[in-house]
């Protein structure tokens, strides 16, 4: 099912969700035992802010591939999005224990640690990741998130400023930037960042607020 899934993801990138859904449905018919189409459908549901739908897709994928790293990492993301940080941490740390060299898993581990208030182990984990992959774009974003969580908004703003040329690749950073600038009293910049976030995630009510 790799080709229709790839086409579906391409349609998502082009802003064609209905065509993407059709490609993912085609992939499911071609390979009903593969989790790949369900992962694509979960991503599509997330883009529509349909977290309940994304959860159903991942639960179905887990039935097909309960030990798949990709499925477990997507489950972690959805758990974080739905406010179930302790569950997310439990899932991702099982993946990290099994595959300590998986950078995506370790970056998600940092997010889950931060979401559960474990700032010190999150900092240690992030430092370890950045030693392995110093050019990571997500690493500085997580460093900025960490600064914001400890109320160092100036430090967070400085990191986000350095990320500004590539922030389009990390659209969630716009939401963080809006929060940081609001706390610094720079409301005009906060509004611009919030508008950019809404441009990427028009169905997310947090951005609208």
Short mmCIF file of C-alpha atoms in Angstrom, two decimals:
data_model
loop_
_atom_site.label_atom_id
_atom_site.label_comp_id
_atom_site.label_asym_id
_atom_site.label_seq_id
_atom_site.Cartn_x
_atom_site.Cartn_y
_atom_site.Cartn_z
CA UNK A 1 0.00 0.00 0.00
CA UNK A 2 3.03 2.29 0.00
CA UNK A 3 2.17 4.11 -3.24
CA UNK A 4 -1.43 5.12 -2.45
CA UNK A 5 -0.36 6.08 1.09
CA UNK A 6 2.43 8.23 -0.37
CA UNK A 7 -0.06 9.80 -2.79
CA UNK A 8 -2.44 10.43 0.09
CA UNK A 9 0.25 12.22 2.07
CA UNK A 10 1.14 14.26 -1.00
CA UNK A 11 -2.52 15.28 -1.39
CA UNK A 12 -2.54 16.33 2.27
CA UNK A 13 0.52 18.49 1.67
CA UNK A 14 -1.27 20.08 -1.30
CA UNK A 15 -4.32 20.89 0.82
CA UNK A 16 -6.57 18.26 -0.76
CA UNK A 17 -7.99 16.30 2.21
CA UNK A 18 -10.78 14.58 0.26
CA UNK A 19 -8.36 13.23 -2.31
CA UNK A 20 -6.04 12.15 0.50
CA UNK A 21 -8.89 10.29 2.19
CA UNK A 22 -9.68 8.49 -1.08
CA UNK A 23 -6.06 7.38 -1.45
CA UNK A 24 -5.89 6.09 2.11
CA UNK A 25 -9.17 4.21 1.63
CA UNK A 26 -7.75 2.67 -1.56
CA UNK A 27 -4.63 1.61 0.33
CA UNK A 28 -6.74 -0.08 3.03
CA UNK A 29 -8.56 -2.12 0.39
CA UNK A 30 -5.27 -3.16 -1.18
CA UNK A 31 -3.67 -4.14 2.14
CA UNK A 32 -6.24 -4.55 4.92
CA UNK A 33 -3.66 -6.04 7.28
CA UNK A 34 -1.21 -3.14 6.95
CA UNK A 35 -1.16 -0.32 9.53
CA UNK A 36 0.22 2.19 7.01
CA UNK A 37 -3.13 3.38 5.60
CA UNK A 38 -4.47 3.79 9.14
CA UNK A 39 -1.45 5.91 10.06
CA UNK A 40 -2.19 8.12 7.06
CA UNK A 41 -5.83 8.40 8.07
CA UNK A 42 -4.80 9.27 11.62
CA UNK A 43 -2.60 12.10 10.32
CA UNK A 44 -5.48 13.32 8.16
CA UNK A 45 -7.82 13.25 11.16
CA UNK A 46 -5.30 15.23 13.21
CA UNK A 47 -5.05 17.84 10.45
CA UNK A 48 -8.83 18.21 10.74
CA UNK A 49 -8.61 18.41 14.55
CA UNK A 50 -10.59 15.18 14.72
CA UNK A 51 -8.66 13.66 17.60
CA UNK A 52 -11.38 11.11 18.32
CA UNK A 53 -11.10 9.86 14.74
CA UNK A 54 -7.30 9.77 14.98
CA UNK A 55 -7.56 7.75 18.18
CA UNK A 56 -9.85 5.22 16.50
CA UNK A 57 -7.43 4.88 13.59
CA UNK A 58 -4.47 4.26 15.91
CA UNK A 59 -6.42 1.77 18.01
CA UNK A 60 -7.18 -0.14 14.80
CA UNK A 61 -3.52 0.05 13.75
CA UNK A 62 -2.45 -1.29 17.15
CA UNK A 63 -4.64 -4.35 16.61
CA UNK A 64 -2.77 -5.03 13.36
CA UNK A 65 0.72 -4.10 14.56
CA UNK A 66 0.89 -3.81 18.36
CA UNK A 67 4.69 -3.64 18.41
CA UNK A 68 5.20 -1.28 15.48
CA UNK A 69 7.42 1.61 16.50
CA UNK A 70 5.72 3.97 14.04
CA UNK A 71 2.27 3.10 15.38
CA UNK A 72 3.37 3.45 19.01
CA UNK A 73 4.95 6.84 18.33
CA UNK A 74 1.76 8.06 16.65
CA UNK A 75 -0.19 6.76 19.65
CA UNK A 76 2.14 8.80 21.87
CA UNK A 77 1.47 11.97 19.84
CA UNK A 78 -2.29 11.51 20.08
CA UNK A 79 -2.13 10.83 23.80
CA UNK A 80 -0.17 14.06 24.24
CA UNK A 81 -2.69 15.99 22.12
CA UNK A 82 -5.60 14.65 24.16
CA UNK A 83 -4.03 15.58 27.50
CA UNK A 84 -3.04 12.06 28.54
CA UNK A 85 0.61 12.83 29.18
CA UNK A 86 1.30 10.06 31.74
CA UNK A 87 -0.03 7.44 29.31
CA UNK A 88 2.01 8.99 26.50
CA UNK A 89 5.15 8.85 28.63
CA UNK A 90 4.55 5.19 29.44
CA UNK A 91 4.17 4.28 25.76
CA UNK A 92 7.13 6.26 24.44
CA UNK A 93 9.51 5.11 27.16
CA UNK A 94 8.81 1.51 26.22
CA UNK A 95 9.84 2.39 22.66
CA UNK A 96 12.98 4.21 23.85
CA UNK A 97 13.95 1.27 26.06
CA UNK A 98 13.66 -1.03 23.05
CA UNK A 99 15.24 1.34 20.52
CA UNK A 100 17.47 3.87 22.32
CA UNK A 101 18.92 5.05 19.01
CA UNK A 102 15.55 6.16 17.67
CA UNK A 103 15.80 9.96 17.70
CA UNK A 104 12.11 10.50 16.95
CA UNK A 105 11.20 8.41 19.98
CA UNK A 106 13.63 10.26 22.21
CA UNK A 107 12.35 13.66 21.08
CA UNK A 108 8.81 12.51 21.86
CA UNK A 109 10.12 11.29 25.20
CA UNK A 110 11.29 14.85 25.91
CA UNK A 111 7.83 16.19 25.06
CA UNK A 112 6.13 13.64 27.29
CA UNK A 113 8.52 14.35 30.16
CA UNK A 114 7.82 18.08 29.85
CA UNK A 115 4.08 17.46 29.68
CA UNK A 116 4.27 15.52 32.96
CA UNK A 117 6.34 18.23 34.65
CA UNK A 118 9.59 16.26 34.66
CA UNK A 119 11.80 19.14 33.53
CA UNK A 120 15.17 17.85 34.80
CA UNK A 121 15.02 14.42 33.08
CA UNK A 122 13.62 16.14 29.98
CA UNK A 123 16.63 18.46 29.91
CA UNK A 124 19.02 15.53 30.32
CA UNK A 125 17.31 13.58 27.53
CA UNK A 126 17.31 16.60 25.20
CA UNK A 127 21.01 17.24 25.81
CA UNK A 128 21.70 13.61 24.92
CA UNK A 129 19.71 13.89 21.68
CA UNK A 130 21.42 17.12 20.64
CA UNK A 131 24.84 15.49 21.12
CA UNK A 132 23.80 12.83 18.61
CA UNK A 133 21.94 15.19 16.26
CA UNK A 134 23.14 18.76 16.85
CA UNK A 135 21.42 20.05 13.71
CA UNK A 136 17.94 18.95 14.79
CA UNK A 137 15.29 21.62 14.26
CA UNK A 138 12.94 20.05 16.77
CA UNK A 139 15.62 20.12 19.48
CA UNK A 140 15.71 23.93 19.77
CA UNK A 141 11.90 24.01 19.67
CA UNK A 142 11.80 21.66 22.67
CA UNK A 143 14.47 23.79 24.38
CA UNK A 144 12.22 26.83 23.88
CA UNK A 145 9.24 24.87 25.21
CA UNK A 146 11.29 23.95 28.26
CA UNK A 147 12.23 27.59 28.84
CA UNK A 148 8.59 28.63 28.56
CA UNK A 149 7.52 25.96 31.04
CA UNK A 150 9.99 27.35 33.56
CA UNK A 151 8.72 30.90 32.82
CA UNK A 152 11.94 31.97 31.11
CA UNK A 153 10.01 33.68 28.33
CA UNK A 154 12.92 35.85 27.20
CA UNK A 155 15.11 32.79 26.77
CA UNK A 156 12.33 31.01 24.89
CA UNK A 157 11.83 34.03 22.62
CA UNK A 158 15.54 34.13 21.77
CA UNK A 159 15.53 30.46 20.74
CA UNK A 160 12.35 30.90 18.68
CA UNK A 161 13.85 33.92 16.94
CA UNK A 162 16.73 31.74 15.75
CA UNK A 163 14.20 29.18 14.52
CA UNK A 164 12.15 31.74 12.58
CA UNK A 165 13.67 30.94 9.13
CA UNK A 166 12.53 27.32 9.37
CA UNK A 167 9.50 27.65 11.61
CA UNK A 168 7.21 26.71 8.73
CA UNK A 169 8.60 23.19 9.08
CA UNK A 170 7.61 23.24 12.76
CA UNK A 171 4.20 24.93 12.70
CA UNK A 172 3.48 24.06 16.33
CA UNK A 173 6.27 26.48 17.18
CA UNK A 174 4.00 29.33 16.08
CA UNK A 175 1.60 28.43 18.90
CA UNK A 176 4.46 28.46 21.40
CA UNK A 177 5.69 31.77 19.99
CA UNK A 178 2.22 33.28 20.41
CA UNK A 179 2.14 32.19 24.06
CA UNK A 180 5.67 33.42 24.72
CA UNK A 181 5.10 36.82 23.12
CA UNK A 182 1.82 37.24 24.99
CA UNK A 183 3.63 36.65 28.28
CA UNK A 184 6.27 39.19 27.25
CA UNK A 185 3.55 41.74 26.47
CA UNK A 186 4.46 41.83 22.78
CA UNK A 187 0.90 41.39 21.57
CA UNK A 188 1.41 42.41 17.95
CA UNK A 189 4.02 39.68 17.47
CA UNK A 190 1.85 37.24 19.40
CA UNK A 191 -1.06 37.93 17.05
CA UNK A 192 1.07 37.37 13.94
CA UNK A 193 2.33 34.05 15.35
CA UNK A 194 -1.21 32.97 16.27
CA UNK A 195 -2.44 33.80 12.78
CA UNK A 196 0.35 31.74 11.24
CA UNK A 197 -0.56 28.83 13.50
CA UNK A 198 -4.21 29.08 12.45
CA UNK A 199 -3.06 29.11 8.82
CA UNK A 200 -1.50 25.69 9.38
CA UNK A 201 -4.19 24.33 11.72
CA UNK A 202 -7.45 26.14 10.90
CA UNK A 203 -9.54 23.59 12.79
CA UNK A 204 -7.66 23.88 16.08
CA UNK A 205 -9.76 26.00 18.48
CA UNK A 206 -6.67 26.83 20.55
CA UNK A 207 -5.27 28.83 17.67
CA UNK A 208 -8.53 30.71 17.21
CA UNK A 209 -8.65 31.58 20.90
#
